[in-house]
XYZ file of C-alpha atoms in Angstrom:
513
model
C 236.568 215.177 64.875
C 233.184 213.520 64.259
C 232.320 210.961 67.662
C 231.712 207.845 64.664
C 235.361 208.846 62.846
C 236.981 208.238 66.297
C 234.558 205.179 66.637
C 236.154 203.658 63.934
C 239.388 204.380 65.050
C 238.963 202.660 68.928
C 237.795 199.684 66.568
C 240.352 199.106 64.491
C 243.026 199.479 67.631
C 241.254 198.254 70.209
C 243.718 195.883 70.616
C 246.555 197.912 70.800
C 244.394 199.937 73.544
C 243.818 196.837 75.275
C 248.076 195.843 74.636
C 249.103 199.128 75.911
C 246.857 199.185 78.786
C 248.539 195.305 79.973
C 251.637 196.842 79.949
C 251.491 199.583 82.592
C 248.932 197.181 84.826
C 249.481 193.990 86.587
C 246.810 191.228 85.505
C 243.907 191.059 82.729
C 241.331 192.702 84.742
C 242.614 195.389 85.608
C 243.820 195.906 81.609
C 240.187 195.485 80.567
C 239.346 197.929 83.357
C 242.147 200.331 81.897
C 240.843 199.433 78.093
C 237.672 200.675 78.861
C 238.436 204.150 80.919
C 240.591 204.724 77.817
C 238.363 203.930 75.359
C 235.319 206.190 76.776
C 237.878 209.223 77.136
C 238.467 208.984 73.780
C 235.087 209.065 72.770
C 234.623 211.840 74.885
C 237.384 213.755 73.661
C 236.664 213.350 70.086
C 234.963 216.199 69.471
C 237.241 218.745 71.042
C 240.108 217.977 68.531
C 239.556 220.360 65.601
C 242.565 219.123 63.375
C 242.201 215.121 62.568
C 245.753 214.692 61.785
C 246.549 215.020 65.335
C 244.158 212.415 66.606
C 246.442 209.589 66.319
C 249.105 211.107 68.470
C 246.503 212.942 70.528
C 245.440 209.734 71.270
C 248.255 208.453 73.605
C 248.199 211.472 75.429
C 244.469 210.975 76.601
C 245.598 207.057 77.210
C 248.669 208.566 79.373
C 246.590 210.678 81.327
C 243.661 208.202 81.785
C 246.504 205.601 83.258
C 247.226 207.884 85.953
C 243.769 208.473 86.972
C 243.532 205.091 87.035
C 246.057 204.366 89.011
C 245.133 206.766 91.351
C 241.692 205.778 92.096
C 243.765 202.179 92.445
C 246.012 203.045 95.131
C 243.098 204.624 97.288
C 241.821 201.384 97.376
C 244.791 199.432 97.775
C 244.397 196.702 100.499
C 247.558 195.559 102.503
C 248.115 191.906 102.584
C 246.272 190.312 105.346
C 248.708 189.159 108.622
C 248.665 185.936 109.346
C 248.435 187.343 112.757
C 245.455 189.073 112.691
C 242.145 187.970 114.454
C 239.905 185.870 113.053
C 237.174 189.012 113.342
C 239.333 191.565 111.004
C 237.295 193.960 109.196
C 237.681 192.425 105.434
C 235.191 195.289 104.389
C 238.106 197.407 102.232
C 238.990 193.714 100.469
C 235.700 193.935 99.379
C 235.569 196.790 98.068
C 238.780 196.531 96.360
C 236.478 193.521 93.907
C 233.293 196.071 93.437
C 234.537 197.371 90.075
C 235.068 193.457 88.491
C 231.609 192.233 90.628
C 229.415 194.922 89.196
C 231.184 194.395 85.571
C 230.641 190.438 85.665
C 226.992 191.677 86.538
C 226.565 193.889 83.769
C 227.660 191.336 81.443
C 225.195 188.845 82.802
C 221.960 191.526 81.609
C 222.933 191.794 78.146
C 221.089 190.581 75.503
C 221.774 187.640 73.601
C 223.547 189.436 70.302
C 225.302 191.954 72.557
C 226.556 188.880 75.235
C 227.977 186.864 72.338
C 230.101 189.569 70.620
C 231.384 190.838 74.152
C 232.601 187.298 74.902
C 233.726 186.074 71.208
C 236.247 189.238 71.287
C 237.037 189.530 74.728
C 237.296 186.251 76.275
C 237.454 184.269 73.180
C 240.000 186.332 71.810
C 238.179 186.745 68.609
C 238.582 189.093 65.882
C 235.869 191.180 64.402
C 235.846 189.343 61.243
C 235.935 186.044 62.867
C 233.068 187.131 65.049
C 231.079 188.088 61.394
C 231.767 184.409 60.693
C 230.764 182.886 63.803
C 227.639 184.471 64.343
C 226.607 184.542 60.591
C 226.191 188.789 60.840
C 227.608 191.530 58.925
C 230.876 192.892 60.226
C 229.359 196.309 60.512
C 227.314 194.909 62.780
C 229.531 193.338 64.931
C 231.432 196.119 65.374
C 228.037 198.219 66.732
C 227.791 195.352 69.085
C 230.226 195.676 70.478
C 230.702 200.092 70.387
C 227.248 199.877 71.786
C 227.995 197.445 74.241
C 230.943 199.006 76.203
C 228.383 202.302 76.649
C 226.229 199.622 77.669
C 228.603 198.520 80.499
C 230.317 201.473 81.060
C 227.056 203.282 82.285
C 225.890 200.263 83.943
C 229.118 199.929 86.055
C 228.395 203.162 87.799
C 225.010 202.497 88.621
C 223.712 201.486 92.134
C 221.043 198.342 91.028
C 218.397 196.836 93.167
C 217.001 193.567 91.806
C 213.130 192.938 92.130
C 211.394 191.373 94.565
C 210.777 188.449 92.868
C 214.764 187.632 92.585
C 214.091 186.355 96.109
C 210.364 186.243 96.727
C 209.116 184.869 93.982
C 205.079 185.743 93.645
C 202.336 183.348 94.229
C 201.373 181.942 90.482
C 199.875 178.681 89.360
C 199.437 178.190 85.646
C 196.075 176.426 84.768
C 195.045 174.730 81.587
C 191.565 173.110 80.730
C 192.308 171.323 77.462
C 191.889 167.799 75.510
C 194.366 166.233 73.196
C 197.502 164.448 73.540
C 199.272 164.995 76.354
C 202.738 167.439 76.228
C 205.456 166.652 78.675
C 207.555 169.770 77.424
C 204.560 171.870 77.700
C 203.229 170.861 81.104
C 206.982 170.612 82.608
C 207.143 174.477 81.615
C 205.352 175.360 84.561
C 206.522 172.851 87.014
C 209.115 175.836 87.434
C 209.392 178.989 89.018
C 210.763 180.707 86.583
C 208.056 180.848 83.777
C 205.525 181.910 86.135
C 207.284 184.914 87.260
C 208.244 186.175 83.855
C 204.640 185.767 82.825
C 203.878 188.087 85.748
C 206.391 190.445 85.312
C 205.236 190.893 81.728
C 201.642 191.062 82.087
C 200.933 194.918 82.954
C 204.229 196.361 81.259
C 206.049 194.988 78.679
C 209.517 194.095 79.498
C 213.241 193.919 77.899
C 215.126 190.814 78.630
C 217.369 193.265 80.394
C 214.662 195.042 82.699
C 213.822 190.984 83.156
C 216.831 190.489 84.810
C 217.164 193.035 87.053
C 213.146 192.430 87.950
C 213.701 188.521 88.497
C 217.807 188.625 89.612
C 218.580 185.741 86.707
C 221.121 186.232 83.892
C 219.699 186.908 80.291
C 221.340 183.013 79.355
C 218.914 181.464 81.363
C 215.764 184.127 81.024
C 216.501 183.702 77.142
C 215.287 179.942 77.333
C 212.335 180.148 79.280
C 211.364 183.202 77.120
C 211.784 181.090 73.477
C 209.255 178.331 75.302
C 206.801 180.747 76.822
C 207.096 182.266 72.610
C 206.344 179.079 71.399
C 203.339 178.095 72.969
C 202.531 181.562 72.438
C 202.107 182.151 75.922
C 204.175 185.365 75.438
C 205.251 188.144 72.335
C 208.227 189.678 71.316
C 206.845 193.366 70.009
C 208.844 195.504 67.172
C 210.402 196.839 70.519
C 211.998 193.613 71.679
C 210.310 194.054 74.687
C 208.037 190.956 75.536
C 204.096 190.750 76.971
C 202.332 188.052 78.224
C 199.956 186.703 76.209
C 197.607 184.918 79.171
C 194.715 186.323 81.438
C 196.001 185.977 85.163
C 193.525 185.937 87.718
C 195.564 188.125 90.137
C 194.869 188.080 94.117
C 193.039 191.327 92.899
C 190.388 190.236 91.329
C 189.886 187.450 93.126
C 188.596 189.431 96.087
C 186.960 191.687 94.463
C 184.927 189.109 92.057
C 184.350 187.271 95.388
C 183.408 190.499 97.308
C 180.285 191.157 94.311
C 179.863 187.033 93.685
C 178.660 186.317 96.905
C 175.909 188.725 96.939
C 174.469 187.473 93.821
C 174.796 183.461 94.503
C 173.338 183.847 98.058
C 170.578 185.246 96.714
C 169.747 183.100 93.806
C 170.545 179.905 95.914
C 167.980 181.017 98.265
C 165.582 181.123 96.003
C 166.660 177.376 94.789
C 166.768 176.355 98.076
C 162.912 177.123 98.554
C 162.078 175.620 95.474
C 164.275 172.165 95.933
C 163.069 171.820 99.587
C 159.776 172.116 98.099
C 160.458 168.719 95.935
C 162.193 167.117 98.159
C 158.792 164.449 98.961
C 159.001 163.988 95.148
C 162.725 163.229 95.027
C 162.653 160.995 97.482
C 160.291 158.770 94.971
C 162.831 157.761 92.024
C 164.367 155.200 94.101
C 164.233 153.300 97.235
C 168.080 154.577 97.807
C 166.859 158.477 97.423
C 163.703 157.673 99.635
C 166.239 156.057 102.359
C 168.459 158.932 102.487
C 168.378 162.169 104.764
C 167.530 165.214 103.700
C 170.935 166.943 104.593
C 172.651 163.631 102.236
C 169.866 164.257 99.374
C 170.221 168.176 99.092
C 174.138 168.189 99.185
C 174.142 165.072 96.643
C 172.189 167.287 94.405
C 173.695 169.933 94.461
C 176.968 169.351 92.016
C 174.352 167.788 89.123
C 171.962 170.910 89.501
C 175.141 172.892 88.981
C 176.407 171.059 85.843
C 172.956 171.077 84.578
C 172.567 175.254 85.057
C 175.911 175.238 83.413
C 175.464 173.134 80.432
C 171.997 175.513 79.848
C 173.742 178.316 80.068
C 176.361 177.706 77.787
C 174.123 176.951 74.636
C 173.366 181.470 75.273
C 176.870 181.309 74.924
C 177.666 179.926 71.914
C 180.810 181.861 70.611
C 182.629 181.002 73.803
C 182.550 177.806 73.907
C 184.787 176.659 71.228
C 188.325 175.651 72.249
C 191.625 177.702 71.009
C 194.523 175.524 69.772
C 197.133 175.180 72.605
C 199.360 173.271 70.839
C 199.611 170.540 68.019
C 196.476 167.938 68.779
C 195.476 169.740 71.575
C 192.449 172.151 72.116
C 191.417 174.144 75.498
C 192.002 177.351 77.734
C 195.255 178.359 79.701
C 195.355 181.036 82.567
C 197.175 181.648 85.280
C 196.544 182.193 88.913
C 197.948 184.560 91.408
C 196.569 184.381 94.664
C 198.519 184.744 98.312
C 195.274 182.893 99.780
C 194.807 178.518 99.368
C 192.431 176.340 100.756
C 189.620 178.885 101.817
C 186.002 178.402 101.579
C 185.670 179.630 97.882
C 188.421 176.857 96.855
C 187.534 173.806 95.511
C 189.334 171.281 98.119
C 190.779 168.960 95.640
C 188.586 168.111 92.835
C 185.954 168.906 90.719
C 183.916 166.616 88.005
C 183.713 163.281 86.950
C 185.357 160.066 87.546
C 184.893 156.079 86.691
C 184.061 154.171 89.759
C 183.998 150.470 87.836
C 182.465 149.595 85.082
C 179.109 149.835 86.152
C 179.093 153.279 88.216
C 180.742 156.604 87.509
C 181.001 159.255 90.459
C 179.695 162.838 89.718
C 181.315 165.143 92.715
C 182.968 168.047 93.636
C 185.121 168.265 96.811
C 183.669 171.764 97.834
C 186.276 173.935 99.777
C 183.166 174.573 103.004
C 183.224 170.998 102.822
C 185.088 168.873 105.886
C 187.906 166.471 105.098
C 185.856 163.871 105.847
C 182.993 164.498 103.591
C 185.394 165.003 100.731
C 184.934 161.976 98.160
C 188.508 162.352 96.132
C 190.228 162.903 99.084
C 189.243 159.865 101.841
C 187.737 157.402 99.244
C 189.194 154.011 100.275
C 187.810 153.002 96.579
C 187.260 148.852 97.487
C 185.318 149.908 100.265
C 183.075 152.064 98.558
C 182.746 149.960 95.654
C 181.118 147.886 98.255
C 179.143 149.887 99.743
C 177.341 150.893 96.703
C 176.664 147.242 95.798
C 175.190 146.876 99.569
C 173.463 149.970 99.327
C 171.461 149.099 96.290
C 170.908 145.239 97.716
C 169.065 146.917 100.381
C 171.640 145.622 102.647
C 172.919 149.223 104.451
C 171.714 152.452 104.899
C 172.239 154.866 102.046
C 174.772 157.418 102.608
C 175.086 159.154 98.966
C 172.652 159.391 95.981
C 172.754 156.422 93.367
C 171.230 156.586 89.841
C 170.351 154.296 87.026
C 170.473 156.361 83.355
C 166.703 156.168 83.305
C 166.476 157.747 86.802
C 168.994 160.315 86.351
C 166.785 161.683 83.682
C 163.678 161.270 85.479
C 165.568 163.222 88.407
C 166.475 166.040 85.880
C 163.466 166.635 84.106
C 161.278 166.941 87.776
C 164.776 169.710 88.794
C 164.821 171.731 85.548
C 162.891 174.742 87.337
C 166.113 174.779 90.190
C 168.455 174.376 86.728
C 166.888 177.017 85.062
C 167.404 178.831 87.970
C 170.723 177.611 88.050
C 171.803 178.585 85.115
C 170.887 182.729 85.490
C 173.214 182.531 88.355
C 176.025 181.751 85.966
C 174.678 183.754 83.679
C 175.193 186.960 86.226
C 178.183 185.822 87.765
C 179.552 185.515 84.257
C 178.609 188.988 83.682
C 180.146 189.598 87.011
C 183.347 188.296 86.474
C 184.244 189.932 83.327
C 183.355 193.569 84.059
C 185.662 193.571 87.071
C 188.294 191.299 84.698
C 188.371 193.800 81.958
C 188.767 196.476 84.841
C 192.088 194.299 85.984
C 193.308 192.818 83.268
C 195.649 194.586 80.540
C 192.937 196.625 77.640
C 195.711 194.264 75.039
C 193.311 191.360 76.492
C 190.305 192.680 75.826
C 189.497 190.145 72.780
C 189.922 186.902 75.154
C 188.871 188.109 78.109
C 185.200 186.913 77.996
C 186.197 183.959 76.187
C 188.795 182.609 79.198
C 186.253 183.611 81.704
C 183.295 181.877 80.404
C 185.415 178.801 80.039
C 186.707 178.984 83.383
C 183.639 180.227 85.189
C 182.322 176.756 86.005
C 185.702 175.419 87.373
C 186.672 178.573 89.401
C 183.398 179.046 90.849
C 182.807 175.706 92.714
C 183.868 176.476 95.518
C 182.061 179.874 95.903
C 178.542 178.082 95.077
C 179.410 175.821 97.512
C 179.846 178.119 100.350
C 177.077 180.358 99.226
C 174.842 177.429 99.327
C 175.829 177.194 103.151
C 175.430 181.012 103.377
C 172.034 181.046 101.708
C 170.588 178.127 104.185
C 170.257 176.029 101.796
C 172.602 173.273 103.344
C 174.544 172.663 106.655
C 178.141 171.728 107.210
C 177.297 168.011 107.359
C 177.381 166.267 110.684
C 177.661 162.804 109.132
C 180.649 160.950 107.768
C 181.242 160.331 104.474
C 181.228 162.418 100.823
C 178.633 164.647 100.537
C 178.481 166.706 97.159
C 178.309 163.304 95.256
C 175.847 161.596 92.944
C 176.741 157.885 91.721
C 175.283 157.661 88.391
C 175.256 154.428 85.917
C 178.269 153.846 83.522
C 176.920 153.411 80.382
C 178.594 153.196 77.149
C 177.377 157.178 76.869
C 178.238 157.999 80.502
C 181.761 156.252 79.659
C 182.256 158.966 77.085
C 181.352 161.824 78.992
C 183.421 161.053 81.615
C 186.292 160.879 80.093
C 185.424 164.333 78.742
C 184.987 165.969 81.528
C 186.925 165.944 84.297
C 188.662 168.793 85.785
C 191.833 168.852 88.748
């Protein structure tokens, strides 16, 4: 008899199966249990029966015999009720076992996919029909019924496996997700990945493309849960469902991988170039000192690091005019433009990190801070970090009045670009270090990222590269002799610039956490 024929026939008397199979065991489990042993025999025995007018009654003979192996493998794991008397330390260990079959089934259940989960339930424990299932899912009857043939194989096989869930069911991976963008703000977007859970599917997905199944089993979560995350991740297009139903992440990571290497090469190349800004800065440093009485008053440790952020967002900003194709902004979502990526790295807070902040920010409404928080740099010569802001409000007014010694650049508008045009050699010079550590970074990202990236690879990287390389400039810059750790109080890698109505704008442009 042909293995569909007797398909058919466990579908339209499954019930009786299941009916049969109450009546010789004691509860509902155990009758499901039953069900299925008899239904797989069947299947199994369908194609030994040459004459299909003996099926039916052939039938109840394989049920018969499947009973009794049931109950067989039942009674050797039969527990005796526990004594009252017994010691608290009794060996429970054969209770346990006695549960395996209904834990691992429960278990199985929880890994199917969405169509398969809702048929299993509708007829099992909703007590559905398959008809009333067609109805109540809106799908063809034909296919409920290979929902749920398919699905007892399904559960069957995965009942008599041994599984081991991933690592990341209870070690989750380091991942941050990262987004330079600028548009209205998303709360359902941004929440996404104040969880876990996104992260680590993103991750899981990135290399190999994954079923919602091979999901759970990676990240030790039922498919109802995974399923929700997934349709979000989907719908900021963060991740695709292929033709195979399988799902890949759609983001460039910046795994613990490349990190070290990129920092490994990096560090060669910056040390050098800074070296040779160093000699030329040092060089003006007599000439600096003459745009204002403020800059003229100041060390030279204070006036190097002060410079050193607005040489680097000067070298940048040249740089990125080579780059032209790069620098527009993707669509993230529906008024808002920028770049997402993610971060996995084991490592914070280390000399290439950039402590806390990175940019600019309004002071009042006369002064706007231009800073970075460089990782080499000491908690107390962080600006974002310490900045009591009445106090320094203050102490720029006093500073300019003459009134204290200067402990940070200030700049009118007209000095700033009197300051810039007498640097542009050191941003010039600036700039072809971002220009190599650009090419830097993507020739060991396309050798680390998946080749399905390829197309945004250089895109993401040359829109991050500024960001993600602060702190590694500003250690290099330490490396290189250019500075010293600072040995005075204060911020260091800051220049106070004027806030005009221009500045205003750019400000609230730029600014990076």
């Amino acid at each position: 008899m042909e293995q569909m024929n007797a398909a058919e026939f466990v579908e339209e008397n499954l019930k009786t199966i299941f009916a049969y199979a109450l009546s010789r065991v004691s509860n509902k489990d155990d009758a499901e249990d039953l069900t299925n042993d008899i239904v797989l025999a069947i299947l199994q025995s369908a194609d030994k029966i040459k004459n299909p007018d003996a099926f039916y009654g052939y039938v109840w003979s394989i049920a018969a015999n499947t009973y009794k192996k049931f109950i067989y493998r039942k009674n050797r794991c039969i527990v005796e009720k526990i004594d009252d008397n017994l010691p608290d330390d009794t060996d429970f260990t054969e209770e346990l076992l006695a549960q395996e079959d209904i834990i691992s089934l429960h278990r199985e259940i929880a890994m199917l996919s969405k169509e398969y989960r809702e048929c299993t339930l509708a007829y099992y424990y909703d007590g559905l029909s398959c008809i009333e299932i067609s109805k109540k899912l809106n799908i063809s009857l034909e296919m409920v019924k290979y929902y749920l043939f398919k699905t007892r194989k399904i559960l069957k096989e995965g009942i008599s496996m041994e599984r081991e869930f991933g690592e990341k069911s209870f070690n989750p991976a380091p991942f941050e997700f990262a987004t330079i963008f600028s548009g209205n703000y998303n709360s359902e977007y941004s929440n996404l990945f104040s969880r876990k859970l996104p992260g680590q599917i993103l991750l899981s997905a990135y290399y190999t493309p994954m079923s919602v199944r091979e999901l759970v089993i990676e990240l030790g979560v039922a498919s109802v849960y995974l399923e929700d995350e997934i349709a979000l991740l989907e719908k900021y297009n963060l991740i695709t469902k292929l033709p195979s139903k399988k799902h890949q992440t759609n983001l460039v990571i910046f795994t613990d991988d490349f990190t070290t290497e990129f920092n490994k090469s990096a560090q060669k190349i910056a040390i050098a170039e800074l070296s040779e800004i160093a000699l030329e800065l040092k060089g003006k440093l007599e000439q600096i000192k003459k745009v204002n009485s403020v800059c003229e008053r100041l060390s030279d440790s204070r006036l190097l690091w002060g410079l050193l952020w607005p040489i680097m967002r000067q070298g940048y900003d040249k740089i990125s005019n080579k780059y032209p194709q790069y620098k527009t902004k993707n669509k993230i979502y529906d008024e808002a433009f920028g770049v997402n990526y993610g971060i996995s790295k084991n490592a914070l807070n280390d000399e290439f990190d950039c402590g806390t902040f990175a940019g600019y920010a309004g002071i009042d409404e006369n002064y706007y801070a231009s800073a970075a928080d460089f990782g080499i740099l000491p908690e107390k010569n962080r600006y974002f970090t310490n900045t009591n802001r009445k106090d320094f409000v203050e102490k720029i007014y006093d500073t300019v009045a003459g009134e204290i010694a200067p402990e940070f650049i200030i700049l009118t508008e007209a000095e700033e670009q009197t300051l810039f045009k007498m640097l542009n050699d050191e941003i010039s010079l600036m700039a072809t270090l971002y220009d190599k550590l650009f090419s830097c970074a993507c020739d060991i990202m396309h050798s680390h990222a998946p080749k399905r990236l390829g197309d945004i690879i250089d895109r993401v990287v040359f829109q991050t590269l500024f960001f993600r390389t602060v702190g590694l400039i500003g250690s290099c810059a330490v490396k290189s002799d250019m500075l010293a750790v600072p040995d005075f109080d204060g911020p260091a890698g800051i220049c106070v610039c004027e806030n005009t109505k221009q500045a205003k704008s750019s400000v609230n442009q730029n600014v990076q956490i």
